[in-house]
Amino acid sequence: MIKLHDKTFEPYLSPVDLNKAVLKVASELTADYSKREKPPIFIAILNGAFMFASDLMKELNFDLELSFVKFSSYEGTESTGVINELIGFNQDLKGRDVVIVEDIIDTGSTLERVLPLLNAKGVNSVRIATLLLKPTVFDKKYQINYVGLEIPNIFVVGYGLDYDELGRNIKEIYKLSQ
Ligand code: IMP
Ligand code: MG
């Protein structure tokens, strides 16, 4: 058991489980991207995806580019679809094959707001790779192409994921204790 802020968490996914999930995504990506003429560009979403992105990149043995973006967690009441790029898509993405790297997809709202920004840059293709997906919560129309592990609708921390900014440094994943 660990305590972060006011809540306790119990072990859920071990480093071995996480490594299996990383290798699964890596082998699927290798099958799809290793023989492309133009290297794909992986774009990991900060802060949460940093640890997954780091472990995933070490398993991809073909030419690729890696970049990071960071968005403000916009939770305004007006659903204008506007999000602030704190660290934006600053390279020329025209004609590129982009793979978004996420730590976890829950409702899918974050990516729903990011995808139009990418499409507006004239990319050739966009696919999504996530370590974790909560399939019972995800209700958007776009496809999640690469999934390390599906989990139920529970709150998890560790391996990049936070509870109010704590827990990102933990090397396994814990779930909230009931
Ligand atoms: P979505 O927009 O609902 O898909 O949520 C995505 C973002 O919410 C993730 O990138 C995380 O930052 C955060 N999030 C969703 N579920 C969890 C969780 O179980 N633990 C920690 N953060 C989460
Ligand atoms: Mg996140």
mmCIF file of C-alpha atoms and ligand atoms in Angstrom:
data_model
loop_
_atom_site.group_PDB
_atom_site.id
_atom_site.type_symbol
_atom_site.label_atom_id
_atom_site.label_comp_id
_atom_site.label_asym_id
_atom_site.label_seq_id
_atom_site.Cartn_x
_atom_site.Cartn_y
_atom_site.Cartn_z
ATOM 1 C CA MET A 1 0.000 0.000 0.000
ATOM 2 C CA ILE A 2 1.112 3.561 -0.654
ATOM 3 C CA LYS A 3 -0.381 6.886 0.357
ATOM 4 C CA LEU A 4 -0.528 9.919 -1.947
ATOM 5 C CA HIS A 5 -2.125 13.050 -0.545
ATOM 6 C CA ASP A 6 -5.259 11.793 1.254
ATOM 7 C CA LYS A 7 -5.726 8.473 -0.560
ATOM 8 C CA THR A 8 -4.289 4.984 -0.368
ATOM 9 C CA PHE A 9 -3.392 2.881 -3.360
ATOM 10 C CA GLU A 10 -2.604 -0.813 -3.768
ATOM 11 C CA PRO A 11 -0.397 -2.627 -6.302
ATOM 12 C CA TYR A 12 -2.154 -3.307 -9.604
ATOM 13 C CA LEU A 13 0.299 -3.730 -12.505
ATOM 14 C CA SER A 14 3.848 -4.910 -11.828
ATOM 15 C CA PRO A 15 6.942 -3.891 -13.800
ATOM 16 C CA VAL A 16 6.660 -7.288 -15.548
ATOM 17 C CA ASP A 17 3.048 -6.559 -16.587
ATOM 18 C CA LEU A 18 4.073 -3.114 -17.825
ATOM 19 C CA ASN A 19 7.028 -4.480 -19.754
ATOM 20 C CA LYS A 20 4.710 -6.967 -21.499
ATOM 21 C CA ALA A 21 2.378 -4.131 -22.467
ATOM 22 C CA VAL A 22 5.302 -2.068 -23.805
ATOM 23 C CA LEU A 23 6.586 -5.014 -25.857
ATOM 24 C CA LYS A 24 3.102 -5.660 -27.282
ATOM 25 C CA VAL A 25 2.756 -2.077 -28.511
ATOM 26 C CA ALA A 26 6.364 -2.059 -29.736
ATOM 27 C CA SER A 27 5.922 -5.184 -31.842
ATOM 28 C CA GLU A 28 2.700 -3.909 -33.410
ATOM 29 C CA LEU A 29 4.327 -0.567 -34.212
ATOM 30 C CA THR A 30 7.390 -2.300 -35.636
ATOM 31 C CA ALA A 31 5.189 -4.367 -37.959
ATOM 32 C CA ASP A 32 3.436 -1.234 -39.206
ATOM 33 C CA TYR A 33 6.194 1.390 -39.315
ATOM 34 C CA SER A 34 9.630 -0.200 -39.632
ATOM 35 C CA LYS A 35 9.678 -0.357 -43.406
ATOM 36 C CA ARG A 36 8.389 3.089 -44.292
ATOM 37 C CA GLU A 37 10.342 5.270 -46.672
ATOM 38 C CA LYS A 38 9.941 8.320 -44.460
ATOM 39 C CA PRO A 39 10.485 7.853 -40.710
ATOM 40 C CA PRO A 40 7.339 8.286 -38.637
ATOM 41 C CA ILE A 41 7.210 10.960 -35.980
ATOM 42 C CA PHE A 42 6.132 9.925 -32.498
ATOM 43 C CA ILE A 43 4.539 12.669 -30.452
ATOM 44 C CA ALA A 44 4.188 11.921 -26.753
ATOM 45 C CA ILE A 45 1.814 13.923 -24.617
ATOM 46 C CA LEU A 46 3.281 15.404 -21.459
ATOM 47 C CA ASN A 47 3.328 14.982 -18.566
ATOM 48 C CA GLY A 48 1.823 11.528 -18.183
ATOM 49 C CA ALA A 49 3.303 9.763 -21.206
ATOM 50 C CA PHE A 50 6.964 10.445 -20.432
ATOM 51 C CA MET A 51 7.770 7.079 -18.839
ATOM 52 C CA PHE A 52 5.850 4.952 -21.341
ATOM 53 C CA ALA A 53 7.369 6.911 -24.226
ATOM 54 C CA SER A 54 10.857 6.386 -22.832
ATOM 55 C CA ASP A 55 10.443 2.615 -22.431
ATOM 56 C CA LEU A 56 8.619 2.266 -25.758
ATOM 57 C CA MET A 57 11.293 4.123 -27.757
ATOM 58 C CA LYS A 58 13.984 1.765 -26.450
ATOM 59 C CA GLU A 59 12.082 -1.127 -28.052
ATOM 60 C CA LEU A 60 11.678 0.474 -31.487
ATOM 61 C CA ASN A 61 14.681 -0.329 -33.637
ATOM 62 C CA PHE A 62 13.962 1.629 -36.797
ATOM 63 C CA ASP A 63 14.365 5.238 -37.886
ATOM 64 C CA LEU A 64 11.897 7.508 -36.141
ATOM 65 C CA GLU A 65 11.598 10.996 -34.759
ATOM 66 C CA LEU A 66 10.339 11.786 -31.263
ATOM 67 C CA SER A 67 8.747 14.949 -30.011
ATOM 68 C CA PHE A 68 6.645 16.044 -27.054
ATOM 69 C CA VAL A 69 3.635 18.282 -26.668
ATOM 70 C CA LYS A 70 1.899 19.630 -23.620
ATOM 71 C CA PHE A 71 -1.598 21.019 -23.340
ATOM 72 C CA SER A 72 -3.311 22.933 -20.631
ATOM 73 C CA SER A 73 -5.959 20.790 -19.019
ATOM 74 C CA TYR A 74 -8.832 22.908 -20.182
ATOM 75 C CA GLU A 75 -11.931 22.308 -18.118
ATOM 76 C CA GLY A 76 -13.904 25.412 -18.861
ATOM 77 C CA THR A 77 -17.643 25.355 -18.970
ATOM 78 C CA GLU A 78 -17.856 26.580 -22.547
ATOM 79 C CA SER A 79 -17.137 23.691 -24.859
ATOM 80 C CA THR A 80 -15.460 25.785 -27.517
ATOM 81 C CA GLY A 81 -13.051 22.952 -28.267
ATOM 82 C CA VAL A 82 -10.197 25.394 -27.720
ATOM 83 C CA ILE A 83 -7.152 24.035 -25.966
ATOM 84 C CA ASN A 84 -3.936 25.778 -25.139
ATOM 85 C CA GLU A 85 -0.742 24.310 -26.479
ATOM 86 C CA LEU A 86 1.784 24.961 -23.700
ATOM 87 C CA ILE A 87 4.414 23.162 -25.744
ATOM 88 C CA GLY A 88 2.885 22.924 -29.189
ATOM 89 C CA PHE A 89 3.358 21.043 -32.408
ATOM 90 C CA ASN A 90 6.244 23.222 -33.480
ATOM 91 C CA GLN A 91 7.724 21.194 -36.303
ATOM 92 C CA ASP A 92 6.491 20.953 -39.882
ATOM 93 C CA LEU A 93 4.172 17.948 -39.891
ATOM 94 C CA LYS A 94 2.944 18.275 -43.461
ATOM 95 C CA GLY A 95 2.849 14.873 -45.130
ATOM 96 C CA ARG A 96 4.201 13.089 -42.046
ATOM 97 C CA ASP A 97 3.033 9.852 -40.469
ATOM 98 C CA VAL A 98 2.335 10.713 -36.848
ATOM 99 C CA VAL A 99 1.913 8.366 -33.896
ATOM 100 C CA ILE A 100 0.521 9.953 -30.754
ATOM 101 C CA VAL A 101 1.820 8.379 -27.547
ATOM 102 C CA GLU A 102 -0.475 8.548 -24.515
ATOM 103 C CA ASP A 103 -0.298 7.075 -21.034
ATOM 104 C CA ILE A 104 -4.002 6.432 -20.610
ATOM 105 C CA ILE A 105 -7.203 7.034 -22.522
ATOM 106 C CA ASP A 106 -10.253 7.390 -20.374
ATOM 107 C CA THR A 107 -13.175 9.302 -21.960
ATOM 108 C CA GLY A 108 -11.016 10.167 -24.965
ATOM 109 C CA SER A 109 -11.876 13.861 -24.698
ATOM 110 C CA THR A 110 -8.272 15.044 -24.526
ATOM 111 C CA LEU A 111 -7.341 13.426 -27.811
ATOM 112 C CA GLU A 112 -10.606 14.447 -29.404
ATOM 113 C CA ARG A 113 -9.403 18.013 -29.003
ATOM 114 C CA VAL A 114 -5.838 17.285 -30.126
ATOM 115 C CA LEU A 115 -6.646 15.371 -33.323
ATOM 116 C CA PRO A 116 -8.132 18.326 -35.246
ATOM 117 C CA LEU A 117 -5.008 20.373 -34.468
ATOM 118 C CA LEU A 118 -2.887 17.688 -36.087
ATOM 119 C CA ASN A 119 -5.135 17.245 -39.075
ATOM 120 C CA ALA A 120 -4.986 20.995 -39.653
ATOM 121 C CA LYS A 121 -1.214 20.613 -40.087
ATOM 122 C CA GLY A 122 -1.693 18.464 -43.171
ATOM 123 C CA VAL A 123 -0.317 15.213 -41.767
ATOM 124 C CA ASN A 124 -0.371 12.137 -43.997
ATOM 125 C CA SER A 125 -1.689 9.903 -41.207
ATOM 126 C CA VAL A 126 -2.299 9.890 -37.461
ATOM 127 C CA ARG A 127 -2.502 6.841 -35.267
ATOM 128 C CA ILE A 128 -2.731 6.537 -31.510
ATOM 129 C CA ALA A 129 -0.684 4.356 -29.183
ATOM 130 C CA THR A 130 -1.655 4.204 -25.525
ATOM 131 C CA LEU A 131 -0.321 2.181 -22.635
ATOM 132 C CA LEU A 132 -3.739 1.892 -20.978
ATOM 133 C CA LEU A 133 -7.315 2.166 -22.216
ATOM 134 C CA LYS A 134 -10.524 2.141 -20.203
ATOM 135 C CA PRO A 135 -12.787 0.674 -22.898
ATOM 136 C CA THR A 136 -15.957 0.942 -20.824
ATOM 137 C CA VAL A 137 -15.448 4.703 -20.472
ATOM 138 C CA PHE A 138 -14.133 5.580 -23.944
ATOM 139 C CA ASP A 139 -17.054 6.801 -26.034
ATOM 140 C CA LYS A 140 -15.530 8.684 -28.963
ATOM 141 C CA LYS A 141 -15.665 7.860 -32.654
ATOM 142 C CA TYR A 142 -11.955 7.812 -33.497
ATOM 143 C CA GLN A 143 -9.920 4.620 -33.362
ATOM 144 C CA ILE A 144 -7.278 3.762 -30.778
ATOM 145 C CA ASN A 145 -4.801 1.803 -32.874
ATOM 146 C CA TYR A 146 -2.326 0.390 -30.335
ATOM 147 C CA VAL A 147 -3.271 -0.524 -26.767
ATOM 148 C CA GLY A 148 -0.874 -1.978 -24.191
ATOM 149 C CA LEU A 149 -3.535 -3.046 -21.701
ATOM 150 C CA GLU A 150 -7.248 -2.577 -21.235
ATOM 151 C CA ILE A 151 -8.295 -1.824 -17.668
ATOM 152 C CA PRO A 152 -11.690 -1.392 -15.996
ATOM 153 C CA ASN A 153 -12.984 1.973 -14.862
ATOM 154 C CA ILE A 154 -10.658 2.394 -11.899
ATOM 155 C CA PHE A 155 -8.278 5.195 -10.931
ATOM 156 C CA VAL A 156 -4.611 4.307 -11.281
ATOM 157 C CA VAL A 157 -1.308 6.034 -10.543
ATOM 158 C CA GLY A 158 2.363 5.436 -11.197
ATOM 159 C CA TYR A 159 4.521 4.933 -14.299
ATOM 160 C CA GLY A 160 3.884 8.525 -15.372
ATOM 161 C CA LEU A 161 0.309 8.742 -14.130
ATOM 162 C CA ASP A 162 -0.452 11.049 -11.246
ATOM 163 C CA TYR A 163 -2.920 11.717 -8.504
ATOM 164 C CA ASP A 164 -2.830 15.484 -8.153
ATOM 165 C CA GLU A 165 0.761 15.495 -9.492
ATOM 166 C CA LEU A 166 2.066 12.820 -7.120
ATOM 167 C CA GLY A 167 2.955 9.276 -8.119
ATOM 168 C CA ARG A 168 4.444 9.831 -11.576
ATOM 169 C CA ASN A 169 7.838 8.485 -10.507
ATOM 170 C CA ILE A 170 6.604 5.122 -9.215
ATOM 171 C CA LYS A 171 7.819 2.284 -11.418
ATOM 172 C CA GLU A 172 4.678 0.189 -11.243
ATOM 173 C CA ILE A 173 0.987 0.997 -11.346
ATOM 174 C CA TYR A 174 -1.197 1.208 -8.269
ATOM 175 C CA LYS A 175 -4.969 1.424 -8.063
ATOM 176 C CA LEU A 176 -7.083 3.388 -5.664
ATOM 177 C CA SER A 177 -8.099 1.319 -2.637
ATOM 178 C CA GLN A 178 -11.817 1.185 -1.932
HETATM 179 P P1 IMP B 1 -9.494 11.497 -21.214
HETATM 180 O O1 IMP B 1 -9.436 12.836 -21.892
HETATM 181 O O2 IMP B 1 -10.769 11.304 -20.426
HETATM 182 O O3 IMP B 1 -9.228 10.331 -22.148
HETATM 183 O O4 IMP B 1 -8.415 11.489 -20.086
HETATM 184 C C1 IMP B 1 -7.110 11.434 -20.385
HETATM 185 C C2 IMP B 1 -6.250 12.016 -19.300
HETATM 186 O O5 IMP B 1 -6.871 11.967 -18.010
HETATM 187 C C3 IMP B 1 -5.013 11.203 -19.184
HETATM 188 O O6 IMP B 1 -4.005 11.650 -20.067
HETATM 189 C C4 IMP B 1 -4.655 11.364 -17.733
HETATM 190 O O7 IMP B 1 -3.919 12.543 -17.564
HETATM 191 C C5 IMP B 1 -5.970 11.524 -17.032
HETATM 192 N N1 IMP B 1 -6.448 10.236 -16.458
HETATM 193 C C6 IMP B 1 -7.483 9.472 -16.892
HETATM 194 N N2 IMP B 1 -7.638 8.371 -16.144
HETATM 195 C C7 IMP B 1 -6.663 8.424 -15.190
HETATM 196 C C8 IMP B 1 -6.292 7.540 -14.100
HETATM 197 O O8 IMP B 1 -6.858 6.470 -13.841
HETATM 198 N N3 IMP B 1 -5.220 7.954 -13.353
HETATM 199 C C9 IMP B 1 -4.537 9.116 -13.591
HETATM 200 N N4 IMP B 1 -4.849 9.951 -14.604
HETATM 201 C C10 IMP B 1 -5.911 9.608 -15.394
HETATM 202 MG MG MG B 2 -2.122 12.591 -19.448
#
